[in-house]
Short mmCIF file of C-alpha atoms in Angstrom, two decimals:
data_model
loop_
_atom_site.label_atom_id
_atom_site.label_comp_id
_atom_site.label_asym_id
_atom_site.label_seq_id
_atom_site.Cartn_x
_atom_site.Cartn_y
_atom_site.Cartn_z
CA MET A 1 -10.90 9.60 33.01
CA LEU A 2 -11.06 5.80 33.44
CA LEU A 3 -9.26 5.99 36.79
CA MET A 4 -11.68 8.63 38.10
CA ALA A 5 -14.68 6.70 36.75
CA VAL A 6 -13.58 3.55 38.60
CA TYR A 7 -12.92 5.47 41.80
CA TRP A 8 -16.26 7.28 41.60
CA VAL A 9 -18.20 4.07 40.99
CA THR A 10 -16.45 2.01 43.68
CA GLU A 11 -15.95 4.91 46.15
CA VAL A 12 -12.64 3.47 47.32
CA ILE A 13 -11.79 6.98 48.47
CA PRO A 14 -14.19 9.90 49.10
CA LEU A 15 -15.80 11.25 45.93
CA SER A 16 -14.53 14.78 46.51
CA MET A 17 -10.93 13.57 46.86
CA THR A 18 -11.19 11.55 43.64
CA ALA A 19 -12.11 14.88 42.04
CA MET A 20 -8.66 16.17 43.06
CA LEU A 21 -6.84 13.72 40.74
CA PRO A 22 -6.71 16.12 37.74
CA ALA A 23 -4.97 18.70 39.92
CA ILE A 24 -2.30 16.08 40.71
CA LEU A 25 -1.96 14.12 37.47
CA PHE A 26 -2.45 16.72 34.72
CA PRO A 27 0.64 18.80 35.68
CA ILE A 28 2.75 15.66 36.30
CA LEU A 29 1.81 14.16 32.93
CA GLY A 30 2.32 17.45 31.08
CA ILE A 31 -1.35 17.80 30.05
CA MET A 32 -2.07 21.18 31.67
CA LYS A 33 -0.27 23.66 33.88
CA SER A 34 -1.24 23.55 37.54
CA SER A 35 -2.53 27.14 37.42
CA ASN A 36 -4.79 26.31 34.46
CA VAL A 37 -6.17 23.22 36.20
CA ALA A 38 -6.88 25.24 39.34
CA ARG A 39 -8.93 27.78 37.37
CA ALA A 40 -11.20 24.99 36.11
CA TYR A 41 -12.15 23.96 39.64
CA PHE A 42 -14.02 27.12 40.59
CA ASN A 43 -16.30 28.88 38.14
CA ASN A 44 -19.78 30.25 37.51
CA PHE A 45 -21.48 27.10 38.81
CA HIS A 46 -20.15 27.64 42.32
CA PHE A 47 -21.48 31.20 42.54
CA LEU A 48 -24.92 30.00 41.50
CA LEU A 49 -24.75 27.20 44.08
CA VAL A 50 -23.80 29.65 46.85
CA GLY A 51 -26.72 31.95 46.02
CA VAL A 52 -29.25 29.12 45.87
CA ILE A 53 -28.04 27.65 49.17
CA CYS A 54 -28.38 31.09 50.81
CA LEU A 55 -32.06 31.14 49.81
CA GLY A 56 -32.51 27.53 50.91
CA THR A 57 -31.00 28.35 54.29
CA SER A 58 -33.50 31.15 54.83
CA ILE A 59 -36.42 28.97 53.71
CA GLU A 60 -35.49 26.25 56.21
CA LYS A 61 -34.59 28.59 59.05
CA TRP A 62 -37.90 30.45 59.04
CA GLY A 63 -40.10 27.43 58.27
CA LEU A 64 -41.48 28.59 54.92
CA HIS A 65 -41.08 25.05 53.58
CA ARG A 66 -43.48 23.63 56.19
CA ARG A 67 -46.12 26.23 55.36
CA ILE A 68 -45.85 25.50 51.61
CA ALA A 69 -45.98 21.72 52.07
CA LEU A 70 -48.89 21.74 54.52
CA ARG A 71 -50.84 24.23 52.44
CA LEU A 72 -50.54 22.07 49.33
CA VAL A 73 -51.68 19.02 51.28
CA THR A 74 -54.74 20.79 52.69
CA ILE A 75 -55.75 21.80 49.16
CA VAL A 76 -55.86 18.26 47.75
CA GLY A 77 -57.62 16.62 50.72
CA VAL A 78 -56.96 13.65 53.00
CA ASN A 79 -58.09 10.69 50.93
CA PRO A 80 -54.97 8.43 50.91
CA ALA A 81 -54.52 8.82 47.16
CA TRP A 82 -54.98 12.61 47.16
CA LEU A 83 -52.90 12.91 50.33
CA MET A 84 -50.10 11.09 48.58
CA LEU A 85 -50.35 13.38 45.55
CA GLY A 86 -50.36 16.43 47.82
CA PHE A 87 -47.15 15.46 49.59
CA MET A 88 -45.49 14.48 46.32
CA SER A 89 -46.46 17.82 44.76
CA GLY A 90 -45.16 19.74 47.76
CA CYS A 91 -41.84 17.90 47.78
CA SER A 92 -41.49 18.26 44.02
CA PHE A 93 -42.11 22.01 44.19
CA LEU A 94 -39.58 22.48 46.98
CA SER A 95 -36.91 20.47 45.17
CA MET A 96 -37.19 22.86 42.22
CA TRP A 97 -35.50 25.51 44.35
CA VAL A 98 -33.52 23.70 47.07
CA GLN A 99 -31.40 20.57 47.08
CA ASN A 100 -33.34 17.32 46.64
CA THR A 101 -32.05 16.00 49.96
CA SER A 102 -33.14 19.15 51.76
CA ALA A 103 -36.62 18.90 50.22
CA VAL A 104 -36.99 15.33 51.50
CA THR A 105 -35.80 16.17 55.01
CA MET A 106 -38.28 19.07 55.07
CA VAL A 107 -41.30 16.97 54.05
CA MET A 108 -40.66 13.52 55.56
CA PRO A 109 -41.20 14.54 59.23
CA ILE A 110 -44.67 15.83 58.32
CA VAL A 111 -45.41 12.67 56.31
CA GLU A 112 -44.29 10.46 59.20
CA ALA A 113 -46.53 12.31 61.65
CA VAL A 114 -49.54 11.89 59.34
CA LEU A 115 -48.79 8.18 58.79
CA GLN A 116 -48.52 7.52 62.50
CA GLN A 117 -51.85 9.27 63.11
CA ILE A 118 -53.49 7.18 60.38
CA LEU A 119 -52.14 4.00 61.98
CA LYS A 120 -53.35 5.06 65.42
CA ALA A 121 -56.86 5.59 64.05
CA LYS A 122 -57.36 1.83 63.74
CA LYS A 123 -59.60 0.47 66.46
CA SER A 124 -57.35 -2.52 66.92
CA GLY A 125 -54.24 -0.43 66.99
CA CYS A 126 -52.73 1.74 69.68
CA SER A 127 -54.52 4.16 71.93
CA GLY A 128 -56.31 6.99 70.21
CA LYS A 129 -54.86 9.62 72.53
CA ASP A 130 -52.70 12.30 71.01
CA ASN A 131 -49.00 11.65 71.19
CA PRO A 132 -47.19 14.85 72.19
CA ASN A 133 -44.03 13.52 70.57
CA LEU A 134 -45.67 14.02 67.18
CA GLN A 135 -45.63 17.80 67.50
CA LEU A 136 -43.11 18.99 64.95
CA GLU A 137 -40.59 21.54 66.00
CA GLY A 138 -39.88 24.40 63.64
CA ARG A 139 -36.15 23.90 63.79
CA LEU A 140 -33.45 23.53 61.21
CA ILE A 141 -32.88 19.86 60.45
CA THR A 142 -29.26 19.01 59.72
CA LEU A 143 -28.86 15.70 57.95
CA HIS A 144 -25.62 13.79 57.69
CA ILE A 145 -25.98 11.65 54.62
CA GLY A 146 -23.42 9.16 55.85
CA GLN A 147 -25.72 8.12 58.71
CA PRO A 148 -29.24 9.09 57.68
CA SER A 149 -30.96 6.66 59.99
CA LEU A 150 -29.53 8.17 63.16
CA GLU A 151 -30.64 11.66 62.25
CA CYS A 152 -34.07 10.63 61.02
CA ARG A 153 -34.82 8.78 64.26
CA LYS A 154 -34.50 12.07 66.10
CA ILE A 155 -37.06 13.81 63.91
CA ILE A 156 -40.22 11.79 64.65
CA PRO A 157 -40.39 9.10 67.35
CA PRO A 158 -42.69 6.15 66.63
CA ALA A 159 -46.27 6.58 67.81
CA CYS A 160 -46.72 3.00 69.01
CA PRO A 161 -44.58 0.57 70.98
CA GLN A 162 -42.27 -1.09 68.50
CA PRO A 163 -40.84 -4.61 68.43
CA LYS A 164 -37.11 -4.93 68.33
CA GLN A 165 -35.86 -4.91 64.79
CA LYS A 166 -32.52 -4.84 63.11
CA GLY A 167 -31.90 -2.00 60.72
CA PRO A 168 -32.72 1.71 60.73
CA GLY A 169 -35.94 3.63 60.93
CA PHE A 170 -39.41 2.98 62.20
CA PRO A 171 -41.03 -0.43 61.86
CA LEU A 172 -44.79 -0.32 61.57
CA PRO A 173 -46.96 -1.22 64.57
CA THR A 174 -47.54 -4.96 64.82
CA SER A 175 -51.29 -4.33 64.66
CA SER A 176 -51.13 -2.64 61.27
CA ASN A 177 -52.59 -4.65 58.44
CA HIS A 178 -51.34 -5.18 54.92
CA LYS A 179 -53.18 -2.14 53.53
CA ASP A 180 -51.60 0.15 56.13
CA ARG A 181 -48.13 -1.10 55.28
CA MET A 182 -48.74 -0.61 51.58
CA LEU A 183 -49.94 2.96 52.17
CA CYS A 184 -46.76 3.76 54.11
CA LYS A 185 -44.60 2.26 51.38
CA ALA A 186 -46.35 4.24 48.64
CA MET A 187 -46.19 7.53 50.55
CA CYS A 188 -42.51 7.21 51.45
CA ILE A 189 -41.30 6.08 48.04
CA GLY A 190 -43.40 8.83 46.46
CA ILE A 191 -41.57 11.46 48.51
CA ALA A 192 -38.15 10.15 47.46
CA TYR A 193 -39.05 10.01 43.78
CA SER A 194 -40.88 13.35 43.67
CA SER A 195 -37.76 15.16 44.94
CA SER A 196 -35.75 13.84 41.96
CA ILE A 197 -38.61 14.57 39.55
CA GLY A 198 -38.99 18.15 40.78
CA GLY A 199 -35.24 18.74 40.70
CA ILE A 200 -34.99 18.37 36.92
CA THR A 201 -37.48 21.21 36.34
CA THR A 202 -35.09 24.13 36.88
CA LEU A 203 -31.41 24.63 36.13
CA PRO A 204 -30.44 25.16 39.79
CA GLY A 205 -32.79 22.38 40.94
CA THR A 206 -30.20 19.60 40.87
CA SER A 207 -26.46 19.16 40.40
CA PRO A 208 -26.53 17.48 36.94
CA ASN A 209 -28.49 20.41 35.48
CA LEU A 210 -25.97 22.90 36.83
CA ILE A 211 -23.04 20.79 35.66
CA PHE A 212 -24.56 20.57 32.18
CA SER A 213 -25.15 24.32 32.00
CA GLU A 214 -21.61 25.15 33.07
CA TYR A 215 -20.13 22.48 30.80
CA LEU A 216 -21.80 24.16 27.82
CA ASN A 217 -20.33 27.52 28.84
CA GLN A 218 -16.92 25.94 29.18
CA ILE A 219 -16.77 23.78 26.03
CA TYR A 220 -19.06 25.85 23.78
CA PRO A 221 -18.56 29.46 24.96
CA ASP A 222 -20.62 30.85 22.07
CA CYS A 223 -23.68 28.77 22.95
CA ASN A 224 -26.46 30.96 24.37
CA ASP A 225 -29.32 28.53 23.77
CA ILE A 226 -29.79 27.42 27.38
CA ASN A 227 -31.31 29.73 29.98
CA PHE A 228 -33.62 29.42 32.94
CA GLY A 229 -36.75 30.22 30.94
CA ASN A 230 -36.48 27.79 28.04
CA TRP A 231 -35.23 25.02 30.32
CA LEU A 232 -38.36 25.51 32.42
CA LEU A 233 -40.53 25.38 29.29
CA LEU A 234 -38.96 22.06 28.32
CA CYS A 235 -38.84 20.36 31.71
CA LEU A 236 -41.95 21.56 33.54
CA PRO A 237 -44.26 19.42 31.34
CA ILE A 238 -41.85 16.48 31.78
CA SER A 239 -42.02 16.85 35.57
CA VAL A 240 -45.81 17.14 35.60
CA MET A 241 -46.20 14.05 33.41
CA MET A 242 -43.71 12.08 35.47
CA LEU A 243 -45.26 13.14 38.76
CA LEU A 244 -48.81 12.17 37.77
CA LEU A 245 -47.80 8.88 36.15
CA THR A 246 -45.52 8.00 39.07
CA TRP A 247 -48.37 8.73 41.49
CA ILE A 248 -50.72 6.43 39.55
CA TRP A 249 -48.01 3.76 39.22
CA LEU A 250 -47.23 3.74 42.96
CA TYR A 251 -50.93 3.74 43.85
CA TRP A 252 -51.55 0.74 41.58
CA LEU A 253 -48.43 -1.09 42.75
CA PHE A 254 -48.91 -0.70 46.50
CA ILE A 255 -52.51 0.29 47.25
CA GLY A 256 -54.78 -1.15 44.54
CA SER A 257 -56.27 -0.86 41.09
CA ASP A 258 -59.50 0.88 42.15
CA PHE A 259 -59.30 4.39 40.72
CA LYS A 260 -62.88 5.42 41.45
CA PHE A 261 -61.57 8.18 43.70
CA LEU A 262 -60.54 10.11 40.56
CA TRP A 263 -64.15 11.02 39.77
CA GLN A 264 -65.80 10.67 43.16
CA CYS A 265 -66.25 13.87 45.17
CA GLY A 266 -67.36 14.41 48.72
CA GLY A 267 -68.66 11.49 50.79
CA LYS A 268 -68.17 10.60 54.40
CA MET A 269 -64.56 10.47 55.61
CA SER A 270 -63.18 7.35 57.28
CA GLU A 271 -61.59 7.41 60.73
CA LYS A 272 -58.15 7.34 59.16
CA GLU A 273 -58.94 10.29 56.91
CA LYS A 274 -60.30 12.23 59.91
CA ALA A 275 -57.11 11.49 61.84
CA ALA A 276 -54.93 12.61 58.94
CA LYS A 277 -56.98 15.78 58.45
CA LYS A 278 -56.75 16.59 62.15
CA VAL A 279 -52.97 16.34 62.36
CA ILE A 280 -52.49 18.35 59.16
CA GLU A 281 -54.84 21.10 60.33
CA GLU A 282 -53.19 21.21 63.75
CA GLU A 283 -49.75 21.47 62.21
CA TYR A 284 -50.83 24.22 59.82
CA ASN A 285 -52.68 26.17 62.53
CA SER A 286 -49.64 25.89 64.82
CA LEU A 287 -47.69 27.94 62.28
CA GLY A 288 -49.96 30.94 62.91
CA ALA A 289 -49.95 33.95 60.63
CA MET A 290 -47.03 34.45 58.28
CA ARG A 291 -44.17 36.10 60.10
CA PRO A 292 -42.24 39.02 58.57
CA GLN A 293 -39.22 36.74 58.11
CA GLU A 294 -41.27 34.31 56.02
CA ILE A 295 -42.64 37.18 53.93
CA ILE A 296 -39.13 38.51 53.28
CA THR A 297 -37.91 35.05 52.30
CA GLY A 298 -40.92 34.60 50.01
CA VAL A 299 -40.31 37.97 48.35
CA VAL A 300 -36.63 37.13 47.75
CA PHE A 301 -37.66 33.74 46.35
CA VAL A 302 -40.20 35.23 43.93
CA LEU A 303 -37.81 38.01 42.92
CA MET A 304 -35.04 35.50 42.19
CA VAL A 305 -37.32 33.42 39.97
CA LEU A 306 -38.64 36.48 38.11
CA LEU A 307 -35.14 37.82 37.47
CA TRP A 308 -34.04 34.41 36.20
CA LEU A 309 -37.03 34.17 33.87
CA THR A 310 -36.71 37.68 32.47
CA ARG A 311 -32.91 37.99 32.20
CA SER A 312 -32.77 36.68 28.64
CA PRO A 313 -35.98 34.79 27.81
CA GLY A 314 -35.07 34.36 24.12
CA PHE A 315 -38.44 35.20 22.54
CA MET A 316 -38.12 38.83 23.66
CA PRO A 317 -35.42 41.14 25.02
CA GLY A 318 -34.81 40.65 28.73
CA TRP A 319 -33.50 43.03 31.37
CA ALA A 320 -29.93 42.04 30.46
CA SER A 321 -30.42 44.02 27.23
CA LEU A 322 -30.40 47.19 29.38
CA PHE A 323 -26.62 46.72 29.51
CA PRO A 324 -25.74 46.44 25.79
CA ASN A 325 -22.07 47.20 26.37
CA HIS A 326 -21.77 44.25 28.75
CA SER A 327 -23.53 41.51 26.84
CA GLY A 328 -23.06 38.11 28.46
CA TYR A 329 -21.48 39.59 31.57
CA MET A 330 -24.44 38.84 33.86
CA THR A 331 -25.74 35.30 34.32
CA ASP A 332 -28.17 33.50 36.61
CA SER A 333 -25.37 33.18 39.14
CA THR A 334 -25.12 36.99 39.36
CA VAL A 335 -28.80 37.17 40.32
CA ALA A 336 -28.59 34.32 42.85
CA LEU A 337 -25.44 35.65 44.47
CA MET A 338 -26.78 39.22 44.73
CA LEU A 339 -30.02 38.15 46.45
CA GLY A 340 -28.19 35.61 48.60
CA PHE A 341 -25.82 38.40 49.66
CA LEU A 342 -28.77 40.57 50.67
CA LEU A 343 -30.01 37.87 53.08
CA PHE A 344 -26.85 38.45 55.12
CA ILE A 345 -27.76 42.17 55.38
CA ILE A 346 -31.56 42.37 55.67
CA PRO A 347 -32.51 42.52 59.39
CA ALA A 348 -34.65 39.64 60.59
CA TYR A 349 -36.34 41.71 63.31
CA GLY A 350 -37.48 45.29 63.77
CA PRO A 351 -35.54 48.11 65.43
CA SER A 352 -36.87 47.10 68.86
CA ARG A 353 -34.57 44.06 68.93
CA LYS A 354 -30.86 43.59 68.55
CA TYR A 355 -29.77 43.47 64.91
CA GLU A 356 -29.71 39.97 63.42
CA ALA A 357 -29.51 39.19 59.72
CA MET A 358 -31.92 36.83 57.99
CA ILE A 359 -29.22 34.14 57.89
CA SER A 360 -25.81 33.76 59.48
CA TRP A 361 -22.61 32.30 58.09
CA GLU A 362 -22.83 29.33 60.47
CA GLU A 363 -26.35 28.49 59.24
CA PHE A 364 -25.30 28.83 55.61
CA GLN A 365 -22.20 26.72 56.10
CA ALA A 366 -24.24 23.92 57.72
CA LEU A 367 -26.21 23.51 54.47
CA MET A 368 -23.53 24.34 51.90
CA PRO A 369 -22.55 21.07 50.11
CA TRP A 370 -18.80 21.63 49.89
CA LYS A 371 -18.35 18.00 48.85
CA VAL A 372 -20.53 18.59 45.80
CA ALA A 373 -18.66 21.80 44.98
CA LEU A 374 -15.32 19.93 44.90
CA LEU A 375 -16.82 16.99 43.02
CA VAL A 376 -18.23 19.22 40.30
CA GLY A 377 -14.98 21.17 40.09
CA GLY A 378 -13.12 17.94 39.42
CA GLY A 379 -15.53 17.15 36.61
CA PHE A 380 -14.90 20.54 35.01
CA ALA A 381 -11.13 20.01 35.28
CA LEU A 382 -11.51 16.57 33.71
CA ALA A 383 -13.54 18.01 30.83
CA GLU A 384 -10.93 20.70 30.24
CA GLY A 385 -8.19 18.04 30.23
CA THR A 386 -9.98 15.94 27.61
CA LYS A 387 -10.17 18.99 25.38
CA GLU A 388 -6.57 20.14 25.88
CA SER A 389 -5.08 16.68 25.40
CA GLY A 390 -7.03 15.93 22.21
CA LEU A 391 -8.85 13.00 23.80
CA SER A 392 -12.27 14.43 22.91
CA LEU A 393 -11.34 14.63 19.20
CA TRP A 394 -9.98 11.05 19.27
CA VAL A 395 -13.19 9.77 20.90
CA ALA A 396 -15.26 11.63 18.31
CA GLU A 397 -13.40 9.87 15.48
CA LEU A 398 -13.99 6.48 17.12
CA LEU A 399 -17.71 7.17 17.49
CA THR A 400 -18.26 8.31 13.90
CA PRO A 401 -19.79 4.91 12.82
CA LEU A 402 -22.71 5.57 15.16
CA GLY A 403 -23.85 8.15 12.63
CA ASN A 404 -25.30 5.30 10.58
CA LEU A 405 -27.97 4.74 13.27
CA PRO A 406 -31.12 6.89 13.46
CA VAL A 407 -30.47 9.88 15.69
CA LEU A 408 -33.32 9.01 18.07
CA ALA A 409 -31.95 5.46 18.46
CA THR A 410 -28.50 6.80 19.35
CA ILE A 411 -29.97 9.20 21.92
CA THR A 412 -32.15 6.46 23.43
CA ILE A 413 -29.18 4.09 23.79
CA ALA A 414 -27.10 6.82 25.43
CA SER A 415 -29.96 7.71 27.81
CA ILE A 416 -30.46 4.06 28.83
CA ILE A 417 -26.73 3.70 29.54
CA VAL A 418 -26.72 6.87 31.67
CA THR A 419 -29.89 5.82 33.52
CA THR A 420 -28.28 2.48 34.37
CA MET A 421 -24.98 4.04 35.42
CA THR A 422 -26.54 6.64 37.69
CA GLU A 423 -28.04 3.88 39.86
CA LEU A 424 -24.52 2.84 40.86
CA THR A 425 -22.77 6.16 41.29
CA SER A 426 -23.71 9.70 42.29
CA ASN A 427 -25.65 11.84 39.84
CA ALA A 428 -22.94 14.51 39.74
CA ALA A 429 -20.21 11.92 39.13
CA THR A 430 -22.24 10.34 36.32
CA SER A 431 -22.58 13.74 34.64
CA ASN A 432 -18.87 14.39 34.98
CA ILE A 433 -18.06 11.01 33.41
CA PHE A 434 -20.45 11.11 30.44
CA LEU A 435 -20.55 14.76 29.33
CA PRO A 436 -16.97 14.70 27.94
CA ILE A 437 -17.88 11.51 26.04
CA LEU A 438 -21.33 12.43 24.73
CA ALA A 439 -20.42 15.90 23.42
CA PRO A 440 -17.77 14.46 21.04
CA LEU A 441 -20.29 11.76 20.07
CA ALA A 442 -22.73 14.44 18.92
CA GLU A 443 -19.99 16.21 16.97
CA ALA A 444 -18.90 12.91 15.39
CA ILE A 445 -22.37 12.14 14.03
CA HIS A 446 -22.94 15.82 13.14
CA VAL A 447 -25.93 16.25 15.45
CA ASN A 448 -26.71 19.29 17.58
CA PRO A 449 -24.89 18.53 20.88
CA LEU A 450 -27.97 19.67 22.81
CA TYR A 451 -29.94 16.85 21.17
CA VAL A 452 -27.71 14.34 22.97
CA LEU A 453 -26.75 16.24 26.13
CA ILE A 454 -30.20 17.42 27.25
CA PRO A 455 -31.92 13.99 27.47
CA THR A 456 -28.88 12.30 28.99
CA THR A 457 -28.55 15.08 31.56
CA LEU A 458 -32.19 14.62 32.57
CA CYS A 459 -31.77 10.83 32.76
CA THR A 460 -28.82 11.32 35.11
CA SER A 461 -31.34 12.29 37.80
CA PHE A 462 -33.37 9.08 37.37
CA SER A 463 -31.69 7.12 40.17
CA PHE A 464 -34.76 5.37 41.57
CA LEU A 465 -33.77 1.73 42.09
CA LEU A 466 -31.66 1.56 45.25
CA PRO A 467 -31.41 3.37 48.60
CA VAL A 468 -27.75 4.09 47.83
CA SER A 469 -28.53 5.53 44.39
CA ASN A 470 -28.97 9.02 45.83
CA PRO A 471 -29.30 10.71 49.26
CA PRO A 472 -33.12 11.25 49.10
CA ASN A 473 -33.62 7.51 48.65
CA ALA A 474 -31.36 6.83 51.63
CA VAL A 475 -33.21 9.31 53.84
CA VAL A 476 -36.61 7.79 53.08
CA PHE A 477 -35.30 4.22 53.40
CA SER A 478 -33.99 5.02 56.87
CA TYR A 479 -37.57 5.46 58.16
CA GLY A 480 -37.98 1.68 57.91
CA HIS A 481 -41.28 1.51 56.01
CA ILE A 482 -39.81 0.14 52.77
CA SER A 483 -37.44 -2.61 51.71
CA ILE A 484 -34.86 -2.63 48.92
CA LEU A 485 -37.13 -4.92 46.88
CA ASP A 486 -39.98 -2.39 47.19
CA MET A 487 -37.76 0.35 45.82
CA VAL A 488 -36.44 -1.81 42.98
CA LYS A 489 -39.96 -2.79 41.85
CA ALA A 490 -41.22 0.77 42.02
CA GLY A 491 -38.05 2.26 40.53
CA LEU A 492 -38.12 0.12 37.40
CA GLY A 493 -41.52 1.51 36.46
CA VAL A 494 -40.53 5.10 37.21
CA ASN A 495 -37.34 4.73 35.15
CA VAL A 496 -39.44 3.66 32.16
CA ILE A 497 -41.88 6.54 32.76
CA GLY A 498 -39.02 9.05 32.96
CA LEU A 499 -37.22 7.75 29.88
CA LEU A 500 -40.40 7.83 27.76
CA ALA A 501 -41.33 11.32 29.01
CA VAL A 502 -37.88 12.69 28.17
CA MET A 503 -37.84 11.11 24.70
CA LEU A 504 -41.32 12.52 24.01
CA ALA A 505 -40.35 16.02 25.14
CA VAL A 506 -37.04 16.18 23.31
CA GLY A 507 -38.55 14.75 20.13
CA THR A 508 -41.54 17.14 20.04
CA TRP A 509 -41.57 20.57 21.70
CA GLY A 510 -37.85 20.42 22.45
CA VAL A 511 -36.99 20.52 18.72
CA PRO A 512 -38.33 24.03 17.96
CA LEU A 513 -37.42 25.28 21.43
CA PHE A 514 -33.67 24.62 20.95
CA SER A 515 -33.48 24.21 17.12
CA LEU A 516 -32.33 20.64 17.63
CA ASN A 517 -32.75 19.68 13.96
CA THR A 518 -29.95 22.01 12.82
CA TYR A 519 -26.24 21.78 13.52
CA PRO A 520 -25.39 25.03 15.35
CA ASP A 521 -22.70 27.53 14.42
CA TRP A 522 -21.22 27.38 17.93
CA ALA A 523 -20.30 23.67 17.60
CA PRO A 524 -17.12 22.68 15.73
CA VAL A 525 -17.37 20.96 12.35
CA LEU A 526 -15.07 17.93 12.31
CA PRO A 527 -12.96 17.01 9.25
CA GLY A 528 -15.06 15.07 6.75
CA PHE A 529 -18.23 17.10 7.33
CA ASN A 530 -19.30 20.07 5.23
CA SER A 531 -20.47 22.96 7.41
CA THR A 532 -23.54 23.35 5.19
CA MET A 533 -24.74 19.78 5.68
CA PRO A 534 -28.21 19.45 7.29
#
């Protein structure tokens, strides 16, 4: 575990290859048989990931993401503050259902086009003529995280002649003033942060959530407390609070402390607002009417969400109860995989054209994060090894003195440690490192494991400080509008917002939702504790 943690933090070798160490070392050291280790690498998580990526591929291929994002922006208006909230809301909504990186790469080209039009609207800036290079193409954007700047440069060329500058992305026009630069900083950082905020809302929204869900199934097979519905009930208010407070924080930090726009309606639009409105309307009108392919994708999307919500909602019998003889056989991954499978069969066009499915294997494979699949598999193998070797029980005994602290203090300390760690290593790696430690901690202090694991899992996604903290940050940083110092200043405030929101949620409506005040029957009772203790 220590060796893998060091390798994951320092990235001396690729993350996915570090995840292969259990397959090498566990059999050699006599901890687990090779066949047993191999089984831990591929499980329910991977089927869910495949199904979700199938849907994400169809959304990107047929441009449904652009329609959703532009529609949300047109609803909120073109005042800089409301425009910022509109883009953040759109990116956050998309990241609930697709990978955070994909959500950012979908939204950032539109944001860049709007920003360049706002900058061109200045009388002292560049020519007011339309730049044909700003017309967005409805094509699939493939992003290589290793070199985000090279890919992002191809998406939107700069609207004005640029001075030579070292580093990636788009420097602002030399004529732009301080307020313009601050607006660009706020908009870009808001997109990066909103993708991470939206990702925590649903179980398939981000890797740590999926890892947590599968870890519970693996270590506590009798635990049925976590499903798509109650996770959404817990995390949707957290996301909404974080999104609104982050929006206000970024506006205050970069744009100003004048919040009169919150209660002012109507009024004459400035030249910049007219320019922004024009480019957004042109982009939305260029999409035309919804195509059949977009409708099919939307129907599959809605159907997947409804089936997830109604499978086993907890407060009432779900459709899974229709199969009483096969209780627990069907999971969210069954739904995702079935609908993802259908996208390879449903024809994209009518009978008048040659048959072509909604998505192809090549398109799916271009978006499938195989590196993440291997990385997560290594984490599951590591967790299984800690259980088989007795390490988890030994750690639990060492952590027993922490039971003298108030439970909320213990959870807060653990969440702060995880939030700090996730800035330096990938979110998935952080989850894989801490879950096998925190679950025994909860058992040692005789606290419901969910009370510790849920907040720390959510805090794993709060990697806001550095461009290298997660891929969405790197993508946005590559556009050249922000510096590392900008991200650090903004990220510190958002980390505090996120930590407080999570502690509030888990300590209030999370308690009755998951019965966090009682020690569950599905968790082991360690020696020294009476099973009837509160």
